[in-house]
Every structure is written in C-alpha cells, then in structure tokens.
C-alpha cells in the first residue's frame, strides 16, 4: 500500500514510525541507508555467531566430562541457531544468505573481533561464556528494542539463550576456582587474556564510531559503544570478586563522583589490527569457514534437487 505513495510521504511515514517507537517491518518502505545499515549489522552479527562456534567447538572433543561435553555441544548448537535466525532476518531486507556467506569468506564483511583469539585451555571455555557471552548480552539486550522488527524479535530469543551460556561459563569457572591451585591459575591466566578483547567487542570509542550517530537516530542502537562498555565493566567487577579473580588493569577503580568504575586505556591499535585481518586466528577462522562451505556444497545441491523433485511431483 505505502509503495504507491510519493517518496516524501514514505519517508515521513518511516520517520514517524521511528518517532513513535514502533517497529519497522519488512513490508515497510525504508530509506536505502537504513536497509544497508541493518543488513551490515545483522550480517556481521550472524557471521559472528557462526564463526563464534569455532573457538569453543575446538574443545568439544576434549571436554573433561560427559556433562561438560553435553553442555558445550548444546551451547555451540545454539550459536548455529542464532546465526540462522539472523540470516533469516537479513533475508527480510532482501539480502541473500549465500551472498552474505560469500562476502564473509572473501573478507568483504566483518565478524566480531573477539573470535580471532585462541582458546588455549579449558578455562577459556568458561571465560568465553562468562565474559564474551556476558558482553554479548550487555550489547544485545537493548537490541531487543531495536527499530527493525525481525531483528528485535530474533534478539529476544538469542538473549535468553546467551543468558544460559553466560551462567554455564560462570558455573564452570566457579567449579575450577574451588579446585586445585593449578586450576585457579588457569582461570586467572585465561581472564588476563580475554579481558581487553572483551572490552573491544563494544566497538570503537564513540568519538571514532562512524555509524553510531545515525544508528542511534534510527533507534537501531539504543546506547552508544562507550555507554555499553562502561555498563559491562561495572557489572563484571562484582562478578570477578565473587569468583576470586582480578582483571589485568591497574587503573580499575571506583569513581564515586561518576558512580562508575574508571578503567585503563584500551589498545585500539590492536583492535584495528584484528579488524584488518591480522589477529592471531583471523586466517584460520576464515579458512575453516571457507572449507566448511566448500565441503557442504554437495549437501546444498542435493537438498535443492530434492526440493525441486518434490515440487514437480506435487
Ligand atoms: N569486531 O561505527 P561502529 C556473538 C566495526 S557476539 C569487528 O561503532 P556499529 C557471540 C563496525 O562493524 C558478537 N568489527 O559500528 C557471542 C564498523 O565497520 P563497518 C556479535 C567491529 O555497527 C558469544 C566499524 O567497526 N555481536 O555473536 O555502529 C558466542 C566502526 O564501528 C567491532 C553483534 O554483532 C568488533 N568488535 O557498532 C557466539 C551485535 N566493533 O561495518 C557469538 C550487534 C565495531 O562500517 N552489533 N566493528 O565496515 C552491534 O551492536 C554493532 O554493530 C557494534 C558496532 C556495537 C558491534
């Protein structure tokens, strides 16, 4: 219906929908910039879920008990599901999943910097659950109110599952902290490696974030990168105290005036370097995804041939 209105009226309708805090749905006209922004963010998010399966998948065969193996399998499977909801949300904007995957494996679209770091010990599985999923929840809960309906709705289920992931990570670490001295050292060492990369997950500082202003105006993002990073620091400190670990930042301290914890400078050169493809695992992650895509070609072809056969006999 709205497609027959002049562009000016369509734009006004779009702006008014955002202004009223209502959702933009796939049937609605959207400015090209909004479509591009949503596809960019949703695709990057979907790719992160899929690439994010690799660092933890690495430990499924080596989990120390059947219980830990079952939990890890369920978690990694959840990430695959999240990727699929998100690719479907991107499809409602006209993006093609195969094309998005091509862009990922050809380095034309990004995925989260965090998944370019290695998981060196089993304590990393716990720390990824606690800090990485914790940061993901902190970033994604406000996205449940994002202006694009299919994305916001996908985020509700994703956040519920991420919350289970975060708790399993914390519980794993709590168990290790009650174990031997060596296990406590493993946990602390993993925390030391993951803390700063977790803070980078929230994106560049607001002053260097080219997309934040427009995404806030369109209510795609509900908080800026720095606001969410601060929220994450504030919520993580009491959790670290409960666990009995410390963060590798001598500048962390409560600032009563601000009502927040102060923290040290993030190494943004490292972040930029990881985004350029030079992190410890970038090449390995993309090569693995490319191999899986190539190895799965016959399955996709067989499924399409089967669907075509069923369609023609109906
Ligand atoms: N890594 O203008 P900015 C998960 C890019 S959790 C890589 O601030 P924006 C999971 C950004 O794309 C992780 N790239 O951008 C958890 C932009 O580049 P382009 C996924 C990053 O979009 C556990 C440029 O830097 N979560 O999946 O306004 C287990 C400038 O940034 C990063 C999401 O994707 C980064 N850390 O804000 C398994 C959440 N940060 O595109 C899986 C949804 C920034 O212009 N996304 N860049 O070339 C968001 O909330 C926002 O997109 C961001 C960035 C806060 C990440």
Coordinates of C-alpha atoms and ligand atoms in Angstrom, one line a residue:
X1 CA 0.0 0.0 0.0
X2 CA 2.6 2.5 1.1
X3 CA 4.7 1.8 -2.0
X4 CA 2.2 3.8 -4.1
X5 CA 2.8 7.0 -2.0
X6 CA 5.3 9.6 -3.2
X7 CA 8.8 9.1 -1.7
X8 CA 8.4 12.2 0.6
X9 CA 5.3 10.7 2.2
X10 CA 7.0 7.3 2.6
X11 CA 10.0 8.9 4.3
X12 CA 7.6 10.8 6.6
X13 CA 5.8 7.6 7.5
X14 CA 9.2 5.9 8.2
X15 CA 10.4 8.8 10.4
X16 CA 7.0 8.9 12.3
X17 CA 7.1 5.1 12.9
X18 CA 10.6 5.5 14.5
X19 CA 9.5 8.6 16.4
X20 CA 6.5 6.7 17.9
X21 CA 8.9 3.9 18.9
X22 CA 7.0 1.4 16.7
X23 CA 8.7 -1.3 14.7
X24 CA 9.7 -1.1 11.1
X25 CA 8.6 -4.3 9.4
X26 CA 9.6 -6.0 6.1
X27 CA 6.5 -4.6 4.3
X28 CA 7.5 -1.0 5.1
X29 CA 9.4 1.3 2.8
X30 CA 12.8 2.2 4.3
X31 CA 15.5 4.6 3.1
X32 CA 18.3 2.9 1.4
X33 CA 20.8 3.9 4.1
X34 CA 18.6 2.2 6.8
X35 CA 18.4 -1.0 4.7
X36 CA 22.2 -1.0 4.2
X37 CA 22.8 -0.4 7.9
X38 CA 20.5 -3.1 9.0
X39 CA 22.0 -5.6 6.5
X40 CA 25.5 -4.7 7.6
X41 CA 24.8 -5.0 11.3
X42 CA 22.6 -8.2 11.1
X43 CA 25.1 -9.9 8.7
X44 CA 28.0 -9.1 10.9
X45 CA 26.1 -10.4 13.9
X46 CA 25.1 -13.6 12.0
X47 CA 28.7 -14.2 10.9
X48 CA 29.9 -13.7 14.5
X49 CA 27.6 -16.4 15.7
X50 CA 28.8 -18.8 13.0
X51 CA 32.5 -18.0 13.4
X52 CA 32.0 -17.9 17.1
X53 CA 31.3 -21.7 17.1
X54 CA 34.9 -22.4 16.2
X55 CA 36.9 -21.3 19.3
X56 CA 34.6 -23.4 21.6
X57 CA 33.9 -26.2 19.1
X58 CA 37.7 -26.7 19.4
X59 CA 37.0 -28.1 23.0
X60 CA 34.0 -30.4 22.4
X61 CA 36.2 -33.5 21.8
X62 CA 38.4 -32.6 24.8
X63 CA 35.8 -31.6 27.4
X64 CA 36.8 -33.1 30.7
X65 CA 33.5 -34.9 31.5
X66 CA 30.3 -36.1 29.7
X67 CA 28.4 -33.3 31.4
X68 CA 30.7 -30.6 30.2
X69 CA 30.7 -32.1 26.7
X70 CA 26.9 -32.1 26.6
X71 CA 26.7 -28.5 27.8
X72 CA 29.3 -27.3 25.3
X73 CA 27.6 -29.2 22.4
X74 CA 24.3 -27.5 23.3
X75 CA 25.9 -24.1 23.5
X76 CA 27.7 -24.4 20.2
X77 CA 24.5 -25.7 18.6
X78 CA 22.6 -22.6 20.0
X79 CA 25.1 -20.3 18.2
X80 CA 24.4 -22.0 14.9
X81 CA 20.7 -21.4 15.6
X82 CA 21.4 -17.7 16.3
X83 CA 23.2 -17.4 13.0
X84 CA 20.3 -18.9 11.2
X85 CA 17.7 -16.6 12.8
X86 CA 19.9 -13.6 11.9
X87 CA 20.5 -14.7 8.3
X88 CA 16.7 -15.0 8.0
X89 CA 16.2 -11.5 9.5
X90 CA 18.7 -10.2 6.9
X91 CA 16.7 -12.0 4.1
X92 CA 13.7 -10.0 5.1
X93 CA 15.6 -6.9 3.9
X94 CA 16.4 -8.5 0.5
X95 CA 19.8 -10.0 1.4
X96 CA 20.7 -13.4 0.1
X97 CA 22.3 -15.8 2.6
X98 CA 24.6 -17.4 0.1
X99 CA 25.8 -14.0 -1.0
X100 CA 26.4 -12.9 2.7
X101 CA 28.4 -16.1 3.2
X102 CA 30.5 -15.3 0.1
X103 CA 31.1 -11.9 1.5
X104 CA 32.3 -13.3 4.8
X105 CA 34.7 -15.8 3.3
X106 CA 36.0 -13.2 0.9
X107 CA 36.7 -10.7 3.6
X108 CA 34.1 -8.2 2.4
X109 CA 32.0 -8.4 5.6
X110 CA 33.2 -8.4 9.2
X111 CA 32.6 -10.6 12.2
X112 CA 33.3 -9.8 15.8
X113 CA 37.0 -9.2 16.6
X114 CA 36.7 -11.4 19.7
X115 CA 36.6 -14.7 17.7
X116 CA 40.1 -14.1 16.3
X117 CA 41.7 -15.0 19.6
X118 CA 42.6 -18.6 20.5
X119 CA 41.1 -20.8 23.3
X120 CA 44.2 -22.2 24.8
X121 CA 42.9 -24.1 27.8
X122 CA 39.6 -25.5 29.1
X123 CA 39.4 -22.4 31.4
X124 CA 38.9 -20.4 28.2
X125 CA 35.6 -22.2 27.6
X126 CA 34.4 -20.8 31.0
X127 CA 35.8 -17.3 30.4
X128 CA 34.3 -17.1 26.9
X129 CA 30.9 -18.0 28.5
X130 CA 31.3 -15.5 31.3
X131 CA 33.0 -12.5 29.6
X132 CA 32.3 -12.9 25.9
X133 CA 28.7 -14.0 26.3
X134 CA 28.3 -11.5 29.1
X135 CA 29.5 -8.7 26.8
X136 CA 27.2 -10.0 24.1
X137 CA 24.2 -9.9 26.4
X138 CA 25.1 -6.4 27.6
X139 CA 25.2 -5.3 24.0
X140 CA 22.2 -7.3 22.8
X141 CA 19.6 -6.8 25.5
X142 CA 19.0 -3.2 24.3
X143 CA 18.8 -4.5 20.7
X144 CA 15.6 -6.3 21.7
X145 CA 14.2 -2.8 21.3
X146 CA 15.9 -2.1 18.1
X147 CA 13.7 -0.4 15.5
X148 CA 13.8 -3.3 12.9
X149 CA 11.1 -5.8 14.0
X150 CA 12.6 -9.1 12.7
X151 CA 16.0 -8.2 14.3
X152 CA 14.5 -7.1 17.6
X153 CA 12.4 -10.3 17.9
X154 CA 15.3 -12.6 17.0
X155 CA 17.3 -10.8 19.7
X156 CA 14.8 -11.8 22.4
X157 CA 15.3 -15.5 22.0
X158 CA 19.1 -15.0 21.4
X159 CA 19.4 -13.1 24.7
X160 CA 17.6 -15.8 26.6
X161 CA 20.0 -18.4 25.3
X162 CA 23.0 -16.2 25.8
X163 CA 22.0 -15.8 29.4
X164 CA 22.2 -19.6 29.8
X165 CA 25.6 -19.5 28.1
X166 CA 26.9 -16.9 30.4
X167 CA 25.7 -18.8 33.5
X168 CA 27.3 -22.0 32.3
X169 CA 30.6 -20.1 31.9
X170 CA 30.4 -18.7 35.4
X171 CA 29.5 -22.0 36.9
X172 CA 32.4 -23.7 35.1
X173 CA 34.8 -21.1 36.4
X174 CA 33.4 -21.3 39.9
X175 CA 34.0 -25.1 39.9
X176 CA 37.5 -24.6 38.7
X177 CA 38.1 -21.9 41.3
X178 CA 37.1 -24.4 44.0
X179 CA 39.6 -26.9 42.6
X180 CA 43.4 -27.0 42.7
X181 CA 45.9 -24.2 42.7
X182 CA 46.8 -25.1 39.1
X183 CA 43.1 -24.8 38.1
X184 CA 42.8 -21.3 39.7
X185 CA 45.9 -20.3 37.8
X186 CA 44.4 -21.5 34.6
X187 CA 41.3 -19.4 35.2
X188 CA 43.3 -16.2 36.1
X189 CA 45.5 -16.7 33.1
X190 CA 42.5 -17.0 30.8
X191 CA 40.8 -13.9 32.3
X192 CA 44.0 -12.0 31.7
X193 CA 44.0 -12.9 28.0
X194 CA 40.2 -12.3 27.4
X195 CA 39.5 -9.1 29.4
X196 CA 40.8 -6.5 27.0
X197 CA 39.5 -8.2 23.8
X198 CA 36.0 -8.4 25.6
X199 CA 36.0 -4.6 26.0
X200 CA 36.8 -4.3 22.3
X201 CA 33.6 -6.2 21.4
X202 CA 31.6 -3.0 22.0
X203 CA 33.3 -1.3 19.1
X204 CA 35.5 1.8 18.8
X205 CA 35.2 4.7 21.2
X206 CA 32.1 6.9 20.4
X207 CA 34.3 9.7 19.0
X208 CA 35.7 7.2 16.4
X209 CA 32.5 5.3 15.6
X210 CA 31.3 6.4 12.2
X211 CA 27.9 4.6 12.5
X212 CA 26.7 5.3 16.0
X213 CA 25.1 8.8 15.5
X214 CA 22.9 7.6 12.6
X215 CA 22.1 4.2 14.2
X216 CA 21.0 6.0 17.4
X217 CA 18.8 8.4 15.4
X218 CA 17.2 5.4 13.7
X219 CA 16.9 3.6 17.1
X220 CA 18.8 0.7 15.6
X221 CA 21.2 1.1 18.5
X222 CA 19.8 2.2 21.8
X223 CA 23.1 3.0 23.6
X224 CA 26.5 4.1 22.3
X225 CA 29.5 1.8 22.3
X226 CA 31.1 3.6 25.3
X227 CA 27.9 3.5 27.4
X228 CA 27.7 -0.2 26.9
X229 CA 31.4 -0.8 27.6
X230 CA 31.1 1.1 30.8
X231 CA 28.0 -0.9 31.8
X232 CA 29.9 -4.1 31.1
X233 CA 32.9 -3.0 33.3
X234 CA 30.6 -2.0 36.1
X235 CA 28.7 -5.3 36.1
X236 CA 31.8 -7.5 35.7
X237 CA 33.8 -6.3 38.7
X238 CA 31.5 -7.7 41.4
X239 CA 31.3 -11.0 39.5
X240 CA 35.1 -11.1 39.4
X241 CA 35.2 -10.5 43.1
X242 CA 32.7 -13.4 43.7
X243 CA 34.9 -15.7 41.6
X244 CA 38.1 -14.6 43.2
X245 CA 39.9 -13.3 40.0
X246 CA 41.3 -10.0 39.1
X247 CA 41.3 -8.0 35.8
X248 CA 44.6 -7.1 34.2
X249 CA 44.1 -3.3 34.6
X250 CA 45.8 -1.4 37.3
X251 CA 43.6 1.7 36.6
X252 CA 40.4 -0.1 37.5
X253 CA 38.8 1.8 40.4
X254 CA 35.5 3.0 41.7
X255 CA 34.8 6.6 40.9
X256 CA 32.2 7.8 43.4
X257 CA 31.7 11.1 41.6
X258 CA 30.8 9.4 38.3
X259 CA 29.1 6.4 40.0
X260 CA 31.1 4.1 37.7
X261 CA 34.4 2.2 37.7
X262 CA 37.2 4.0 35.9
X263 CA 39.3 1.8 33.7
X264 CA 42.5 2.0 31.7
X265 CA 43.1 2.7 28.0
X266 CA 42.0 0.0 25.5
X267 CA 44.7 -0.7 22.9
X268 CA 42.8 0.5 19.9
X269 CA 45.8 -0.3 17.6
X270 CA 45.4 -3.9 18.5
X271 CA 41.6 -3.7 17.7
X272 CA 42.3 -2.1 14.3
X273 CA 44.9 -4.7 13.5
X274 CA 42.5 -7.5 14.3
X275 CA 39.9 -5.9 12.1
X276 CA 42.4 -5.7 9.3
X277 CA 42.7 -9.5 9.4
X278 CA 46.0 -9.6 11.4
X279 CA 44.7 -11.1 14.7
X280 CA 46.1 -14.4 16.0
X281 CA 43.4 -16.5 14.4
X282 CA 41.8 -14.5 11.6
X283 CA 43.3 -16.5 8.7
X284 CA 42.5 -19.8 10.4
X285 CA 38.9 -18.9 11.2
X286 CA 38.1 -17.7 7.7
X287 CA 39.9 -20.7 6.1
X288 CA 37.9 -23.1 8.3
X289 CA 34.6 -21.4 7.3
X290 CA 35.5 -21.5 3.6
X291 CA 36.4 -25.2 3.9
X292 CA 33.0 -26.0 5.6
X293 CA 31.2 -24.0 2.8
X294 CA 33.0 -26.0 0.1
X295 CA 32.6 -29.3 1.8
X296 CA 28.8 -28.6 2.3
X297 CA 28.2 -27.8 -1.4
X298 CA 27.0 -31.3 -2.3
X299 CA 24.5 -31.2 0.6
X300 CA 23.0 -27.9 -0.6
X301 CA 22.9 -29.2 -4.2
X302 CA 21.2 -32.5 -3.1
X303 CA 18.7 -30.6 -0.9
X304 CA 17.8 -28.3 -3.8
X305 CA 17.4 -31.2 -6.2
X306 CA 15.2 -33.0 -3.7
X307 CA 13.1 -29.9 -3.2
X308 CA 12.7 -29.4 -6.9
X309 CA 11.7 -33.0 -7.4
X310 CA 9.1 -32.8 -4.6
X311 CA 7.8 -29.5 -6.1
X312 CA 7.4 -31.0 -9.6
X313 CA 5.6 -34.2 -8.3
X314 CA 3.2 -32.2 -6.2
Ligands
LIG1 N1 34.5 -6.5 15.8 O1 30.7 2.6 13.8 P1 30.9 1.4 14.6 C1 28.3 -13.0 19.3 C2 33.2 -2.4 13.0 S1 28.7 -11.5 20.0 C3 34.5 -6.4 14.5 O2 30.8 1.6 16.1 P2 28.4 0.0 14.7 C4 28.5 -14.2 20.0 C5 31.8 -2.0 12.6 O3 31.1 -3.1 12.0 C6 29.4 -10.5 18.7 N2 34.1 -5.2 13.8 O4 29.8 0.3 14.1 C7 28.7 -14.3 21.4 C8 32.2 -0.9 11.6 O5 32.6 -1.4 10.4 P3 31.8 -1.4 9.0 C9 28.5 -10.0 17.7 C10 33.7 -4.2 14.7 O6 27.8 -1.1 13.8 C11 29.0 -15.4 22.0 C12 33.4 -0.2 12.3 O7 34.0 -1.2 13.1 N3 27.5 -9.1 18.2 O8 27.9 -13.0 18.2 O9 27.6 1.2 14.9 C13 29.1 -16.6 21.3 C14 33.1 1.0 13.1 O10 32.3 0.7 14.2 C15 33.6 -4.4 16.0 C16 27.0 -8.2 17.4 O11 27.3 -8.1 16.2 C17 34.0 -5.6 16.6 N4 34.0 -5.8 17.9 O12 28.6 -0.7 16.1 C18 28.9 -16.6 19.9 C19 26.0 -7.2 18.0 N5 33.1 -3.2 16.6 O13 30.6 -2.4 9.2 C20 28.6 -15.4 19.3 C21 25.3 -6.3 17.0 C22 32.9 -2.4 15.5 O14 31.3 0.0 8.9 N6 26.1 -5.3 16.6 N7 33.2 -3.0 14.4 O15 32.7 -1.8 8.0 C23 26.3 -4.1 17.2 O16 25.8 -3.8 18.2 C24 27.2 -3.1 16.5 O17 27.3 -3.4 15.1 C25 28.6 -2.9 17.1 C26 29.4 -1.9 16.3 C27 28.4 -2.3 18.5 C28 29.3 -4.2 17.2

